[in-house]
mmCIF file of C-alpha atoms in Angstrom:
data_model
loop_
_atom_site.group_PDB
_atom_site.id
_atom_site.type_symbol
_atom_site.label_atom_id
_atom_site.label_comp_id
_atom_site.label_asym_id
_atom_site.label_seq_id
_atom_site.Cartn_x
_atom_site.Cartn_y
_atom_site.Cartn_z
ATOM 1 C CA TYR A 4 0.000 0.000 0.000
ATOM 2 C CA ASN A 5 1.284 3.425 -0.967
ATOM 3 C CA ASP A 6 0.515 6.057 1.669
ATOM 4 C CA ASN A 7 3.241 8.487 0.553
ATOM 5 C CA ASN A 8 1.220 11.516 1.648
ATOM 6 C CA ALA A 9 1.309 10.384 5.291
ATOM 7 C CA THR A 10 3.948 12.907 6.349
ATOM 8 C CA THR A 11 3.004 13.041 10.030
ATOM 9 C CA PRO A 12 3.026 10.367 12.724
ATOM 10 C CA GLU A 13 -0.757 10.738 13.105
ATOM 11 C CA ALA A 14 -1.357 10.009 9.426
ATOM 12 C CA THR A 15 0.769 6.870 9.585
ATOM 13 C CA LEU A 16 -1.052 5.782 12.742
ATOM 14 C CA ALA A 17 -4.365 6.060 10.879
ATOM 15 C CA ALA A 18 -2.970 3.829 8.138
ATOM 16 C CA LEU A 19 -1.672 1.271 10.639
ATOM 17 C CA LYS A 20 -5.071 1.082 12.340
ATOM 18 C CA SER A 21 -6.835 0.375 9.047
ATOM 19 C CA PHE A 22 -5.320 -3.102 8.683
ATOM 20 C CA ASN A 23 -5.908 -6.314 10.579
ATOM 21 C CA ALA A 24 -2.880 -8.279 9.398
ATOM 22 C CA PRO A 25 0.877 -8.277 10.033
ATOM 23 C CA ILE A 26 2.409 -5.065 8.681
ATOM 24 C CA ILE A 27 5.834 -4.470 7.216
ATOM 25 C CA LEU A 28 6.180 -0.702 7.387
ATOM 26 C CA ILE A 29 8.505 1.473 5.348
ATOM 27 C CA ALA A 30 8.798 4.820 7.145
ATOM 28 C CA GLY A 31 11.229 7.595 7.909
ATOM 29 C CA GLY A 32 12.487 10.869 6.579
ATOM 30 C CA ALA A 33 12.897 14.471 7.685
ATOM 31 C CA ASP A 34 11.801 15.580 11.141
ATOM 32 C CA LYS A 35 8.950 18.065 11.510
ATOM 33 C CA GLY A 36 9.384 18.481 15.256
ATOM 34 C CA LEU A 37 6.174 16.610 16.060
ATOM 35 C CA ASP A 38 5.460 14.405 19.079
ATOM 36 C CA LEU A 39 6.496 10.861 18.228
ATOM 37 C CA SER A 40 5.625 9.088 21.488
ATOM 38 C CA VAL A 41 2.377 7.408 20.377
ATOM 39 C CA PHE A 42 3.827 6.619 16.952
ATOM 40 C CA LEU A 43 6.860 4.898 18.455
ATOM 41 C CA GLU A 44 4.660 2.817 20.749
ATOM 42 C CA GLU A 45 2.285 1.752 17.968
ATOM 43 C CA ILE A 46 4.945 0.748 15.452
ATOM 44 C CA LYS A 47 6.147 -1.874 17.920
ATOM 45 C CA LYS A 48 3.106 -3.855 16.732
ATOM 46 C CA CYS A 49 4.496 -4.014 13.184
ATOM 47 C CA LYS A 50 6.090 -7.222 12.000
ATOM 48 C CA LYS A 51 9.038 -5.115 10.830
ATOM 49 C CA VAL A 52 9.860 -1.438 10.300
ATOM 50 C CA LEU A 53 12.278 -0.489 7.550
ATOM 51 C CA TRP A 54 13.608 3.047 7.976
ATOM 52 C CA LEU A 55 14.452 5.536 5.232
ATOM 53 C CA ASP A 56 17.252 7.848 6.318
ATOM 54 C CA GLY A 57 16.563 11.385 7.486
ATOM 55 C CA SER A 58 16.640 13.700 10.492
ATOM 56 C CA GLY A 59 13.373 12.223 11.810
ATOM 57 C CA THR A 60 14.746 8.723 11.509
ATOM 58 C CA LYS A 61 17.872 9.785 13.359
ATOM 59 C CA LYS A 62 15.658 11.347 16.048
ATOM 60 C CA VAL A 63 13.855 8.074 16.762
ATOM 61 C CA ASN A 64 17.230 6.320 16.610
ATOM 62 C CA PRO A 65 16.093 2.809 15.721
ATOM 63 C CA SER A 66 18.746 0.566 17.163
ATOM 64 C CA SER A 67 17.863 -2.796 15.655
ATOM 65 C CA ASP A 68 16.508 -1.846 12.240
ATOM 66 C CA LEU A 69 18.452 -0.961 9.133
ATOM 67 C CA ILE A 70 18.385 2.573 7.829
ATOM 68 C CA TYR A 71 18.108 2.733 4.053
ATOM 69 C CA GLN A 72 19.736 5.341 1.835
ATOM 70 C CA VAL A 73 17.912 4.090 -1.264
ATOM 71 C CA MET A 74 14.195 3.427 -1.689
ATOM 72 C CA SER A 75 14.758 0.461 -3.998
ATOM 73 C CA GLU A 76 16.677 -1.434 -1.322
ATOM 74 C CA ALA A 77 14.010 -0.799 1.326
ATOM 75 C CA VAL A 78 11.228 -2.021 -0.959
ATOM 76 C CA ALA A 79 13.213 -5.063 -2.110
ATOM 77 C CA ASP A 80 13.933 -6.054 1.495
ATOM 78 C CA ALA A 81 10.295 -5.505 2.475
ATOM 79 C CA PHE A 82 9.212 -7.881 -0.287
ATOM 80 C CA LYS A 83 11.753 -10.459 0.904
ATOM 81 C CA LEU A 84 10.432 -10.248 4.473
ATOM 82 C CA ALA A 85 6.780 -10.531 3.476
ATOM 83 C CA THR A 86 4.886 -13.780 3.699
ATOM 84 C CA PRO A 87 1.385 -14.473 2.351
ATOM 85 C CA GLY A 88 -1.151 -12.373 4.235
ATOM 86 C CA ASP A 89 1.299 -9.634 5.265
ATOM 87 C CA ILE A 90 0.664 -6.004 4.465
ATOM 88 C CA LEU A 91 3.518 -4.010 2.948
ATOM 89 C CA LEU A 92 2.785 -0.402 3.870
ATOM 90 C CA PHE A 93 4.757 2.631 2.732
ATOM 91 C CA SER A 94 3.621 5.352 5.128
ATOM 92 C CA PRO A 95 6.595 7.580 5.970
ATOM 93 C CA ALA A 96 5.322 9.641 8.952
ATOM 94 C CA PHE A 97 7.990 12.222 8.074
ATOM 95 C CA ALA A 98 8.740 14.720 5.307
ATOM 96 C CA SER A 99 10.552 13.690 2.123
ATOM 97 C CA PHE A 100 13.455 16.164 2.292
ATOM 98 C CA GLY A 101 16.917 14.665 2.278
ATOM 99 C CA LEU A 102 16.861 11.479 0.235
ATOM 100 C CA PHE A 103 14.314 12.801 -2.245
ATOM 101 C CA LYS A 104 13.733 15.982 -4.261
ATOM 102 C CA ASN A 105 10.196 16.174 -2.871
ATOM 103 C CA GLU A 106 7.231 13.965 -1.979
ATOM 104 C CA TYR A 107 6.481 13.301 -5.663
ATOM 105 C CA ASP A 108 9.991 11.976 -6.232
ATOM 106 C CA ARG A 109 9.645 9.743 -3.168
ATOM 107 C CA ASN A 110 6.284 8.462 -4.450
ATOM 108 C CA ASP A 111 7.656 7.825 -7.930
ATOM 109 C CA GLN A 112 10.638 5.914 -6.571
ATOM 110 C CA PHE A 113 8.367 3.711 -4.456
ATOM 111 C CA LEU A 114 6.037 2.965 -7.350
ATOM 112 C CA ALA A 115 8.905 2.277 -9.756
ATOM 113 C CA GLN A 116 10.431 -0.259 -7.399
ATOM 114 C CA VAL A 117 7.125 -2.020 -6.762
ATOM 115 C CA LYS A 118 6.521 -2.268 -10.511
ATOM 116 C CA ALA A 119 10.074 -3.558 -11.034
ATOM 117 C CA LEU A 120 9.482 -6.383 -8.561
#
């Protein structure tokens, strides 16, 4: 599922709550200075979180998850981790600045990698 426009923790939380299956979440990006406490608690329920690099990702400082510099690698790894019935959700919770020109570039890179796989 492509939820590229979820650029706040609250938007990603809404996406997470809409599924009743194991979720592999691709998230991360540039910090907006928003409260992350509820977001960080809720993502513990995900089967796996794959982090895209950025100031927001560095702020949450995920210790056990990889931080990706390239969208294609994050998507490829998410596909490898998925088993039948899992949800692969791209819902960043942060802004696109840093790795991407803008949110449209981030969206296009996600879609291109999904189509390639």
